Amino acid sequence: MKIPFSPPYVDDAVIDEVVDSLRSGWITTGPKVKALEEEIKAFSGAEQVLCVNSWTSGAIMMLRWLGVKEGDEVIVPAYTYSATALAVLHAGAKPVMADSGTDFNISVDAIRKSITPKTKAIIPVDIAGFPCDYDAIMKLVNEPAIKSLYQAETENQRNMSRILVLNDAAHSLGAWYQSGIRTGSETDIAIFSLHAVKNITTAEGGAICLNLPAPFDNEALYKELRQMSLNCQTKDAFSKSKAGGWRYDIVGFGMKINMADVNAAIGLAQIRQYDDLLQERKRVFELYNNEFSKTDWAITPPQKMNGRETSYHIYALRIKSFTDEQRDAMIEDIAKKEVAVNVHFIPMPMLTFFKEMGYDINNYPQAYENYKSEISLPIYPQLTDEQVNYVIEAVQEAYEKVK
Ligand SMILES: *Cc1c(COP(=O)(O)O)cnc(C)c1O
């Protein structure tokens, strides 16, 4: 039985919505993007939502908007996908890596130890879709001693008056960070990724959630950022295409990172069914959990805790006291049965580019611990119970062989 790792969810509703965009005569940023923004806003409870062409470009734009520059520091977890740190480098600042907890997420203690007068922002990541402890993180950045360290150098930083918290919510659209409150509404800024492997996709895309505190006006900010995502051009292509609407101006140094309607159509058809799709992901997650929690060798991933609940994006299994060689051998054996699995993530300090910059995995022992025995199993709505059971058997047999 061939089981791919993460195929996109494409049903007739998705195809019809894309065809509708193609037939409409308008394929780039327009009504479908606006409709997707409204859906994500309603779903997440964020005050404003702006769609762009990727998580990465959205994060770069938000850090540029904040005005980070050379010498500034942005705290990121060592254990994440590299885009989290690469966005900081693209924006011209230095990523300061912090170690994780046993739940895969950045440790709040490690954040505290990493804060200096140069810290301008923190980017916690909801690994696998399980939200970080934002109550603790928001409390930390509001502590008087931490606030007094903060040095504002731009107008937006002065209005912020403390370290900004930008949630890398690439995995966590649909997660609960507190009972009744979804991720996307809990931090100053949260960015969802709509990349092809994520729970909701536009093939490539990102959604920036804005919940900035006063004196910011999130509605005005949405308009400003929308323009910034279109080269700071005063008229978008939609208004310019109207008869007589040719004149425009460039009023700043923007980026060109808008989302196209033809892409938005995919996500729009998916998010309308997202409650059901999430239930299907949960079904797969719980089938795995039921089996693996019976063993004495498996560590099952966090699902629910104090009102927080995962978006069921990745099923991150760990094998107790396994080395990375044993884990690799298990993956090889599982692959022989045509089951595609993955590892989330190779900690950034183990990757050449970051090693050459001086980051050292020895400084991040828990990130290494989480990585060395981790295997991500396929989890998506299309998986049948029979397929899930086949994956479970493949994992169990591989464990017995390798242990
Ligand atoms: C996928 C992912 C990103 C990057 O998203 P893009 O939309 O591809 O730019 C960032 N952070 C994490 C944790 C991711 O998994």
Tab-separated table of C-alpha atoms and ligand atoms in Angstrom:
chain	number	residue	atom	x	y	z
A	1	MET	CA	0.000	0.000	0.000
A	2	LYS	CA	1.556	3.297	-1.145
A	3	ILE	CA	0.983	6.114	1.366
A	4	PRO	CA	2.205	9.602	0.449
A	5	PHE	CA	3.195	12.011	3.233
A	6	SER	CA	1.009	15.050	2.658
A	7	PRO	CA	-1.000	15.341	-0.589
A	8	PRO	CA	-3.071	18.525	-0.967
A	9	TYR	CA	-6.822	18.323	-0.373
A	10	VAL	CA	-8.374	18.891	-3.814
A	11	ASP	CA	-12.060	18.007	-4.229
A	12	ASP	CA	-14.693	19.219	-6.714
A	13	ALA	CA	-15.402	22.295	-4.593
A	14	VAL	CA	-11.741	23.341	-4.880
A	15	ILE	CA	-11.653	22.697	-8.630
A	16	ASP	CA	-14.950	24.585	-9.180
A	17	GLU	CA	-13.696	27.594	-7.211
A	18	VAL	CA	-10.459	27.741	-9.239
A	19	VAL	CA	-12.358	27.370	-12.512
A	20	ASP	CA	-14.681	30.150	-11.380
A	21	SER	CA	-11.669	32.429	-10.915
A	22	LEU	CA	-10.256	31.479	-14.326
A	23	ARG	CA	-13.584	32.111	-16.069
A	24	SER	CA	-14.218	35.390	-14.255
A	25	GLY	CA	-11.676	37.364	-16.289
A	26	TRP	CA	-9.789	38.370	-13.113
A	27	ILE	CA	-7.032	36.054	-11.867
A	28	THR	CA	-4.768	38.154	-9.632
A	29	THR	CA	-5.508	39.957	-6.327
A	30	GLY	CA	-9.212	40.755	-6.166
A	31	PRO	CA	-12.508	39.400	-4.800
A	32	LYS	CA	-11.318	35.840	-4.013
A	33	VAL	CA	-8.366	37.084	-1.942
A	34	LYS	CA	-10.712	39.431	-0.072
A	35	ALA	CA	-13.155	36.562	0.553
A	36	LEU	CA	-10.351	34.320	1.840
A	37	GLU	CA	-9.173	37.079	4.190
A	38	GLU	CA	-12.714	37.383	5.566
A	39	GLU	CA	-12.966	33.602	6.073
A	40	ILE	CA	-9.640	33.437	7.927
A	41	LYS	CA	-10.642	36.466	10.005
A	42	ALA	CA	-13.926	34.829	11.024
A	43	PHE	CA	-12.230	31.492	11.672
A	44	SER	CA	-9.305	32.749	13.756
A	45	GLY	CA	-10.886	35.757	15.449
A	46	ALA	CA	-7.993	37.973	14.300
A	47	GLU	CA	-8.817	41.684	14.039
A	48	GLN	CA	-7.495	42.007	10.477
A	49	VAL	CA	-6.102	39.486	7.994
A	50	LEU	CA	-3.923	40.238	4.954
A	51	CYS	CA	-3.066	37.484	2.477
A	52	VAL	CA	0.350	37.431	0.792
A	53	ASN	CA	2.288	34.980	-1.381
A	54	SER	CA	4.068	33.102	1.461
A	55	TRP	CA	4.679	32.976	5.200
A	56	THR	CA	8.298	33.913	4.550
A	57	SER	CA	7.603	37.067	2.537
A	58	GLY	CA	4.908	38.100	5.039
A	59	ALA	CA	7.346	37.773	7.960
A	60	ILE	CA	10.034	39.755	6.125
A	61	MET	CA	7.516	42.530	5.412
A	62	MET	CA	6.328	42.695	9.033
A	63	LEU	CA	9.897	42.884	10.370
A	64	ARG	CA	10.671	45.605	7.824
A	65	TRP	CA	7.518	47.424	8.876
A	66	LEU	CA	8.739	47.269	12.485
A	67	GLY	CA	12.006	48.734	11.246
A	68	VAL	CA	14.565	46.175	12.408
A	69	LYS	CA	18.109	46.869	11.233
A	70	GLU	CA	21.646	45.502	11.474
A	71	GLY	CA	22.562	44.831	15.097
A	72	ASP	CA	18.953	44.255	16.200
A	73	GLU	CA	18.046	40.849	17.588
A	74	VAL	CA	14.978	38.684	17.039
A	75	ILE	CA	14.522	35.586	19.215
A	76	VAL	CA	13.553	32.377	17.386
A	77	PRO	CA	13.544	28.719	18.419
A	78	ALA	CA	16.518	26.585	17.293
A	79	TYR	CA	13.964	23.880	16.522
A	80	THR	CA	11.835	25.067	13.593
A	81	TYR	CA	11.787	25.223	9.815
A	82	SER	CA	14.599	27.551	8.638
A	83	ALA	CA	12.221	30.162	7.200
A	84	THR	CA	11.651	31.445	10.750
A	85	ALA	CA	15.303	32.547	11.010
A	86	LEU	CA	15.846	33.306	7.316
A	87	ALA	CA	13.080	35.940	7.423
A	88	VAL	CA	14.957	37.685	10.249
A	89	LEU	CA	18.190	37.673	8.204
A	90	HIS	CA	16.380	38.970	5.094
A	91	ALA	CA	14.993	41.832	7.171
A	92	GLY	CA	18.553	42.703	8.213
A	93	ALA	CA	18.544	41.603	11.877
A	94	LYS	CA	20.205	38.766	13.783
A	95	PRO	CA	18.265	35.619	14.744
A	96	VAL	CA	19.040	34.678	18.352
A	97	MET	CA	18.202	31.005	18.790
A	98	ALA	CA	16.612	29.663	21.954
A	99	ASP	CA	16.213	26.049	23.089
A	100	SER	CA	12.890	24.185	23.206
A	101	GLY	CA	10.840	22.364	25.799
A	102	THR	CA	9.818	18.706	25.708
A	103	ASP	CA	6.588	19.768	23.923
A	104	PHE	CA	8.761	20.853	20.906
A	105	ASN	CA	7.901	24.542	21.430
A	106	ILE	CA	10.319	27.334	22.371
A	107	SER	CA	11.026	27.417	26.112
A	108	VAL	CA	9.822	30.572	27.853
A	109	ASP	CA	12.824	30.350	30.220
A	110	ALA	CA	15.151	30.217	27.230
A	111	ILE	CA	13.403	33.289	25.762
A	112	ARG	CA	13.937	35.171	29.025
A	113	LYS	CA	17.663	34.344	29.030
A	114	SER	CA	17.990	35.514	25.409
A	115	ILE	CA	16.494	38.992	25.871
A	116	THR	CA	18.956	41.910	25.566
A	117	PRO	CA	18.524	45.683	24.961
A	118	LYS	CA	18.824	44.836	21.231
A	119	THR	CA	15.799	42.495	21.219
A	120	LYS	CA	13.061	43.891	18.974
A	121	ALA	CA	10.823	40.863	18.480
A	122	ILE	CA	10.216	37.229	19.414
A	123	ILE	CA	8.975	34.660	16.888
A	124	PRO	CA	7.611	31.618	18.768
A	125	VAL	CA	6.539	28.726	16.518
A	126	ASP	CA	3.492	26.518	17.147
A	127	ILE	CA	5.350	23.332	16.255
A	128	ALA	CA	3.154	20.652	14.644
A	129	GLY	CA	0.141	22.899	15.311
A	130	PHE	CA	0.338	22.859	19.117
A	131	PRO	CA	0.222	26.470	20.385
A	132	CYS	CA	3.001	27.921	22.539
A	133	ASP	CA	2.217	29.242	26.007
A	134	TYR	CA	1.249	32.763	24.903
A	135	ASP	CA	-0.064	33.761	28.316
A	136	ALA	CA	3.473	33.315	29.664
A	137	ILE	CA	5.136	34.929	26.638
A	138	MET	CA	2.851	38.004	26.595
A	139	LYS	CA	3.312	38.361	30.366
A	140	LEU	CA	7.085	38.183	29.947
A	141	VAL	CA	7.291	40.982	27.336
A	142	ASN	CA	5.066	43.169	29.536
A	143	GLU	CA	7.189	42.771	32.698
A	144	PRO	CA	8.408	46.230	33.802
A	145	ALA	CA	12.060	45.082	33.981
A	146	ILE	CA	11.886	43.644	30.460
A	147	LYS	CA	10.083	46.730	29.115
A	148	SER	CA	12.711	49.031	30.601
A	149	LEU	CA	15.422	47.189	28.636
A	150	TYR	CA	13.591	47.835	25.358
A	151	GLN	CA	15.057	50.511	23.101
A	152	ALA	CA	12.668	51.923	20.511
A	153	GLU	CA	14.346	53.418	17.456
A	154	THR	CA	11.542	53.825	14.897
A	155	GLU	CA	8.054	55.294	15.144
A	156	ASN	CA	6.445	51.839	15.030
A	157	GLN	CA	8.818	50.611	17.733
A	158	ARG	CA	7.940	53.643	19.902
A	159	ASN	CA	4.235	52.922	19.468
A	160	MET	CA	4.921	49.273	20.345
A	161	SER	CA	6.882	50.294	23.488
A	162	ARG	CA	7.889	46.677	24.149
A	163	ILE	CA	9.194	43.588	22.366
A	164	LEU	CA	6.791	42.563	19.584
A	165	VAL	CA	5.493	38.986	19.563
A	166	LEU	CA	5.037	37.533	16.074
A	167	ASN	CA	3.602	34.022	16.151
A	168	ASP	CA	4.982	31.738	13.439
A	169	ALA	CA	1.603	30.051	13.109
A	170	ALA	CA	2.641	28.300	9.874
A	171	HIS	CA	1.249	25.023	11.292
A	172	SER	CA	-1.492	26.172	13.604
A	173	LEU	CA	-4.465	27.523	11.642
A	174	GLY	CA	-7.409	25.901	13.435
A	175	ALA	CA	-5.635	25.278	16.765
A	176	TRP	CA	-7.046	26.526	20.081
A	177	TYR	CA	-4.735	28.520	22.276
A	178	GLN	CA	-7.338	28.795	25.039
A	179	SER	CA	-10.771	27.325	25.287
A	180	GLY	CA	-12.891	29.284	22.795
A	181	ILE	CA	-9.948	31.256	21.362
A	182	ARG	CA	-8.154	30.217	18.189
A	183	THR	CA	-4.547	30.932	17.273
A	184	GLY	CA	-4.168	34.026	15.133
A	185	SER	CA	-5.828	36.331	17.643
A	186	GLU	CA	-3.530	35.903	20.664
A	187	THR	CA	-0.358	37.754	19.653
A	188	ASP	CA	0.489	41.165	18.126
A	189	ILE	CA	0.995	39.488	14.776
A	190	ALA	CA	0.464	35.867	13.733
A	191	ILE	CA	1.245	34.503	10.289
A	192	PHE	CA	-0.282	31.327	8.869
A	193	SER	CA	1.415	29.539	5.998
A	194	LEU	CA	-0.816	28.396	3.140
A	195	HIS	CA	1.963	26.411	1.462
A	196	ALA	CA	1.007	23.178	-0.335
A	197	VAL	CA	1.710	20.879	2.649
A	198	LYS	CA	-0.166	22.950	5.239
A	199	ASN	CA	-3.698	22.219	6.574
A	200	ILE	CA	-5.238	24.891	4.328
A	201	THR	CA	-3.361	25.749	1.152
A	202	THR	CA	-3.333	28.168	-1.756
A	203	ALA	CA	-0.398	26.212	-3.326
A	204	GLU	CA	1.855	29.009	-2.046
A	205	GLY	CA	0.620	31.648	0.348
A	206	GLY	CA	0.523	33.230	3.764
A	207	ALA	CA	-2.019	35.071	5.912
A	208	ILE	CA	-0.900	37.866	8.234
A	209	CYS	CA	-3.143	38.367	11.292
A	210	LEU	CA	-3.004	41.814	12.884
A	211	ASN	CA	-3.913	42.329	16.552
A	212	LEU	CA	-1.650	45.212	17.470
A	213	PRO	CA	-2.329	47.073	20.710
A	214	ALA	CA	-3.307	50.781	20.882
A	215	PRO	CA	-2.277	53.291	19.615
A	216	PHE	CA	-2.163	51.126	16.455
A	217	ASP	CA	-5.327	51.037	14.346
A	218	ASN	CA	-5.389	47.553	12.791
A	219	GLU	CA	-7.801	48.574	10.041
A	220	ALA	CA	-5.590	51.454	8.940
A	221	LEU	CA	-2.580	49.161	9.254
A	222	TYR	CA	-4.243	46.581	7.008
A	223	LYS	CA	-4.597	49.236	4.281
A	224	GLU	CA	-1.007	50.391	4.735
A	225	LEU	CA	0.351	46.824	4.553
A	226	ARG	CA	-1.819	45.905	1.591
A	227	GLN	CA	-0.203	48.800	-0.272
A	228	MET	CA	3.236	47.790	1.016
A	229	SER	CA	2.674	44.280	-0.388
A	230	LEU	CA	2.040	45.866	-3.813
A	231	ASN	CA	5.257	47.903	-4.177
A	232	CYS	CA	3.714	50.756	-2.134
A	233	GLN	CA	1.687	51.597	-5.220
A	234	THR	CA	-1.331	53.790	-4.519
A	235	LYS	CA	-3.590	51.833	-6.864
A	236	ASP	CA	-3.767	48.061	-7.147
A	237	ALA	CA	-4.203	46.333	-10.515
A	238	PHE	CA	-7.933	45.894	-9.876
A	239	SER	CA	-8.678	49.622	-9.531
A	240	LYS	CA	-6.188	50.530	-12.257
A	241	SER	CA	-7.959	48.200	-14.687
A	242	LYS	CA	-11.114	50.301	-14.478
A	243	ALA	CA	-11.689	52.817	-17.297
A	244	GLY	CA	-9.969	56.106	-16.562
A	245	GLY	CA	-8.135	54.751	-13.534
A	246	TRP	CA	-4.629	54.865	-14.949
A	247	ARG	CA	-2.808	57.355	-12.674
A	248	TYR	CA	-0.900	56.048	-9.644
A	249	ASP	CA	2.019	56.916	-7.388
A	250	ILE	CA	4.735	54.984	-5.534
A	251	VAL	CA	4.820	56.311	-1.989
A	252	GLY	CA	7.429	54.124	-0.286
A	253	PHE	CA	9.795	51.171	-0.583
A	254	GLY	CA	7.490	48.160	-0.602
A	255	MET	CA	7.642	44.549	-1.692
A	256	LYS	CA	5.760	42.633	-4.387
A	257	ILE	CA	4.236	39.796	-2.420
A	258	ASN	CA	0.474	39.944	-3.036
A	259	MET	CA	-1.584	36.761	-3.384
A	260	ALA	CA	-3.387	35.992	-6.664
A	261	ASP	CA	-7.140	35.242	-6.811
A	262	VAL	CA	-6.520	31.982	-8.663
A	263	ASN	CA	-4.469	30.829	-5.655
A	264	ALA	CA	-6.907	32.184	-3.080
A	265	ALA	CA	-9.686	30.131	-4.729
A	266	ILE	CA	-8.051	26.869	-3.562
A	267	GLY	CA	-7.886	27.940	0.081
A	268	LEU	CA	-11.332	29.516	-0.044
A	269	ALA	CA	-13.002	26.232	-1.015
A	270	GLN	CA	-10.975	24.390	1.649
A	271	ILE	CA	-11.567	26.727	4.577
A	272	ARG	CA	-15.328	26.587	4.031
A	273	GLN	CA	-15.054	22.877	4.902
A	274	TYR	CA	-12.359	23.297	7.525
A	275	ASP	CA	-14.393	22.201	10.569
A	276	ASP	CA	-14.973	18.836	8.881
A	277	LEU	CA	-11.407	18.558	7.603
A	278	LEU	CA	-10.069	19.209	11.118
A	279	GLN	CA	-12.277	16.428	12.493
A	280	GLU	CA	-10.777	14.033	9.956
A	281	ARG	CA	-7.241	15.036	10.949
A	282	LYS	CA	-8.204	14.522	14.588
A	283	ARG	CA	-9.535	11.038	13.740
A	284	VAL	CA	-6.152	10.051	12.268
A	285	PHE	CA	-4.251	11.614	15.203
A	286	GLU	CA	-6.333	9.705	17.730
A	287	LEU	CA	-6.008	6.393	15.877
A	288	TYR	CA	-2.226	6.800	16.167
A	289	ASN	CA	-2.459	7.927	19.795
A	290	ASN	CA	-4.654	4.987	20.811
A	291	GLU	CA	-2.150	2.471	19.486
A	292	PHE	CA	1.117	4.147	20.428
A	293	SER	CA	0.063	5.087	23.961
A	294	LYS	CA	-0.339	1.339	24.646
A	295	THR	CA	3.383	0.764	24.060
A	296	ASP	CA	6.223	1.510	26.483
A	297	TRP	CA	8.530	2.817	23.746
A	298	ALA	CA	6.555	5.566	22.016
A	299	ILE	CA	6.247	9.188	23.108
A	300	THR	CA	3.018	10.567	21.627
A	301	PRO	CA	2.872	14.266	20.642
A	302	PRO	CA	1.029	16.946	22.660
A	303	GLN	CA	-2.676	17.192	21.759
A	304	LYS	CA	-4.555	19.080	24.484
A	305	MET	CA	-3.364	20.918	27.579
A	306	ASN	CA	-4.985	23.676	29.702
A	307	GLY	CA	-7.461	24.631	26.985
A	308	ARG	CA	-4.812	24.531	24.258
A	309	GLU	CA	-5.437	22.097	21.410
A	310	THR	CA	-3.375	21.251	18.342
A	311	SER	CA	-4.465	21.871	14.730
A	312	TYR	CA	-3.440	18.259	14.010
A	313	HIS	CA	-0.952	19.424	11.378
A	314	ILE	CA	1.930	17.025	12.071
A	315	TYR	CA	1.925	13.765	14.034
A	316	ALA	CA	5.358	13.959	15.689
A	317	LEU	CA	6.098	10.563	17.189
A	318	ARG	CA	9.245	10.079	19.285
A	319	ILE	CA	10.906	6.756	20.180
A	320	LYS	CA	12.110	6.608	23.784
A	321	SER	CA	15.920	6.711	24.135
A	322	PHE	CA	16.514	6.088	20.421
A	323	THR	CA	19.621	7.588	18.782
A	324	ASP	CA	19.423	9.367	15.438
A	325	GLU	CA	21.023	6.315	13.757
A	326	GLN	CA	18.277	4.055	15.126
A	327	ARG	CA	15.615	6.541	14.032
A	328	ASP	CA	17.107	6.702	10.539
A	329	ALA	CA	17.130	2.887	10.348
A	330	MET	CA	13.460	2.833	11.325
A	331	ILE	CA	12.589	5.328	8.578
A	332	GLU	CA	14.466	3.204	6.048
A	333	ASP	CA	12.463	0.152	7.056
A	334	ILE	CA	9.151	2.048	6.959
A	335	ALA	CA	10.026	3.345	3.470
A	336	LYS	CA	10.378	-0.263	2.239
A	337	LYS	CA	6.627	-0.590	2.862
A	338	GLU	CA	6.052	2.506	0.700
A	339	VAL	CA	4.964	4.641	3.627
A	340	ALA	CA	6.387	8.167	3.377
A	341	VAL	CA	7.358	9.681	6.719
A	342	ASN	CA	9.430	12.743	7.603
A	343	VAL	CA	11.464	14.386	10.351
A	344	HIS	CA	10.329	17.723	11.802
A	345	PHE	CA	12.753	19.350	12.211
A	346	ILE	CA	16.504	19.181	11.772
A	347	PRO	CA	17.434	21.906	14.298
A	348	MET	CA	18.797	24.932	12.422
A	349	PRO	CA	22.225	24.820	14.180
A	350	MET	CA	22.813	21.455	12.415
A	351	LEU	CA	22.377	22.969	8.932
A	352	THR	CA	25.474	24.142	7.027
A	353	PHE	CA	24.432	27.773	6.533
A	354	PHE	CA	23.755	28.328	10.231
A	355	LYS	CA	26.769	26.271	11.379
A	356	GLU	CA	28.985	28.499	9.248
A	357	MET	CA	27.491	31.512	11.021
A	358	GLY	CA	28.644	30.069	14.342
A	359	TYR	CA	25.451	28.482	15.726
A	360	ASP	CA	26.277	25.272	17.617
A	361	ILE	CA	23.822	22.443	18.333
A	362	ASN	CA	25.570	21.762	21.678
A	363	ASN	CA	23.908	24.903	22.991
A	364	TYR	CA	20.440	23.466	22.278
A	365	PRO	CA	20.315	20.073	24.018
A	366	GLN	CA	16.511	19.753	24.151
A	367	ALA	CA	16.144	20.673	20.464
A	368	TYR	CA	18.590	17.868	19.673
A	369	GLU	CA	16.781	15.483	22.027
A	370	ASN	CA	13.443	16.215	20.301
A	371	TYR	CA	14.977	15.756	16.862
A	372	LYS	CA	17.030	12.599	17.331
A	373	SER	CA	14.161	10.166	17.832
A	374	GLU	CA	11.400	11.997	15.947
A	375	ILE	CA	9.389	10.525	13.054
A	376	SER	CA	6.451	12.445	11.545
A	377	LEU	CA	3.692	10.132	10.336
A	378	PRO	CA	1.240	10.915	7.507
A	379	ILE	CA	-1.819	12.836	8.758
A	380	TYR	CA	-4.493	14.251	6.429
A	381	PRO	CA	-8.255	13.972	5.900
A	382	GLN	CA	-8.070	11.577	2.939
A	383	LEU	CA	-6.385	8.792	4.974
A	384	THR	CA	-8.719	5.855	5.637
A	385	ASP	CA	-8.678	3.931	8.935
A	386	GLU	CA	-7.246	0.981	7.009
A	387	GLN	CA	-4.354	3.090	5.719
A	388	VAL	CA	-3.672	4.479	9.196
A	389	ASN	CA	-3.555	0.931	10.589
A	390	TYR	CA	-1.118	-0.010	7.836
A	391	VAL	CA	1.158	2.886	8.874
A	392	ILE	CA	0.911	1.824	12.538
A	393	GLU	CA	1.944	-1.725	11.647
A	394	ALA	CA	4.853	-0.486	9.536
A	395	VAL	CA	6.085	1.642	12.460
A	396	GLN	CA	5.684	-1.185	14.995
A	397	GLU	CA	7.517	-3.689	12.775
A	398	ALA	CA	10.326	-1.210	12.135
A	399	TYR	CA	10.687	-0.602	15.872
A	400	GLU	CA	10.908	-4.339	16.623
A	401	LYS	CA	13.612	-4.747	13.962
A	402	VAL	CA	15.741	-1.815	15.061
A	403	LYS	CA	15.460	-1.794	18.864
B	1	LIG	C1	6.127	26.044	6.191
B	1	LIG	C2	6.764	26.834	7.261
B	1	LIG	C3	7.178	28.160	7.068
B	1	LIG	C4	7.286	28.788	5.714
B	1	LIG	O1	6.114	28.937	5.064
B	1	LIG	P1	6.098	29.443	3.524
B	1	LIG	O2	4.673	29.804	3.313
B	1	LIG	O3	6.565	28.287	2.707
B	1	LIG	O4	7.017	30.605	3.427
B	1	LIG	C5	7.618	28.893	8.152
B	1	LIG	N1	7.689	28.347	9.375
B	1	LIG	C6	7.364	27.058	9.595
B	1	LIG	C7	7.460	26.517	10.981
B	1	LIG	C8	6.917	26.259	8.533
B	1	LIG	O5	6.640	24.964	8.747
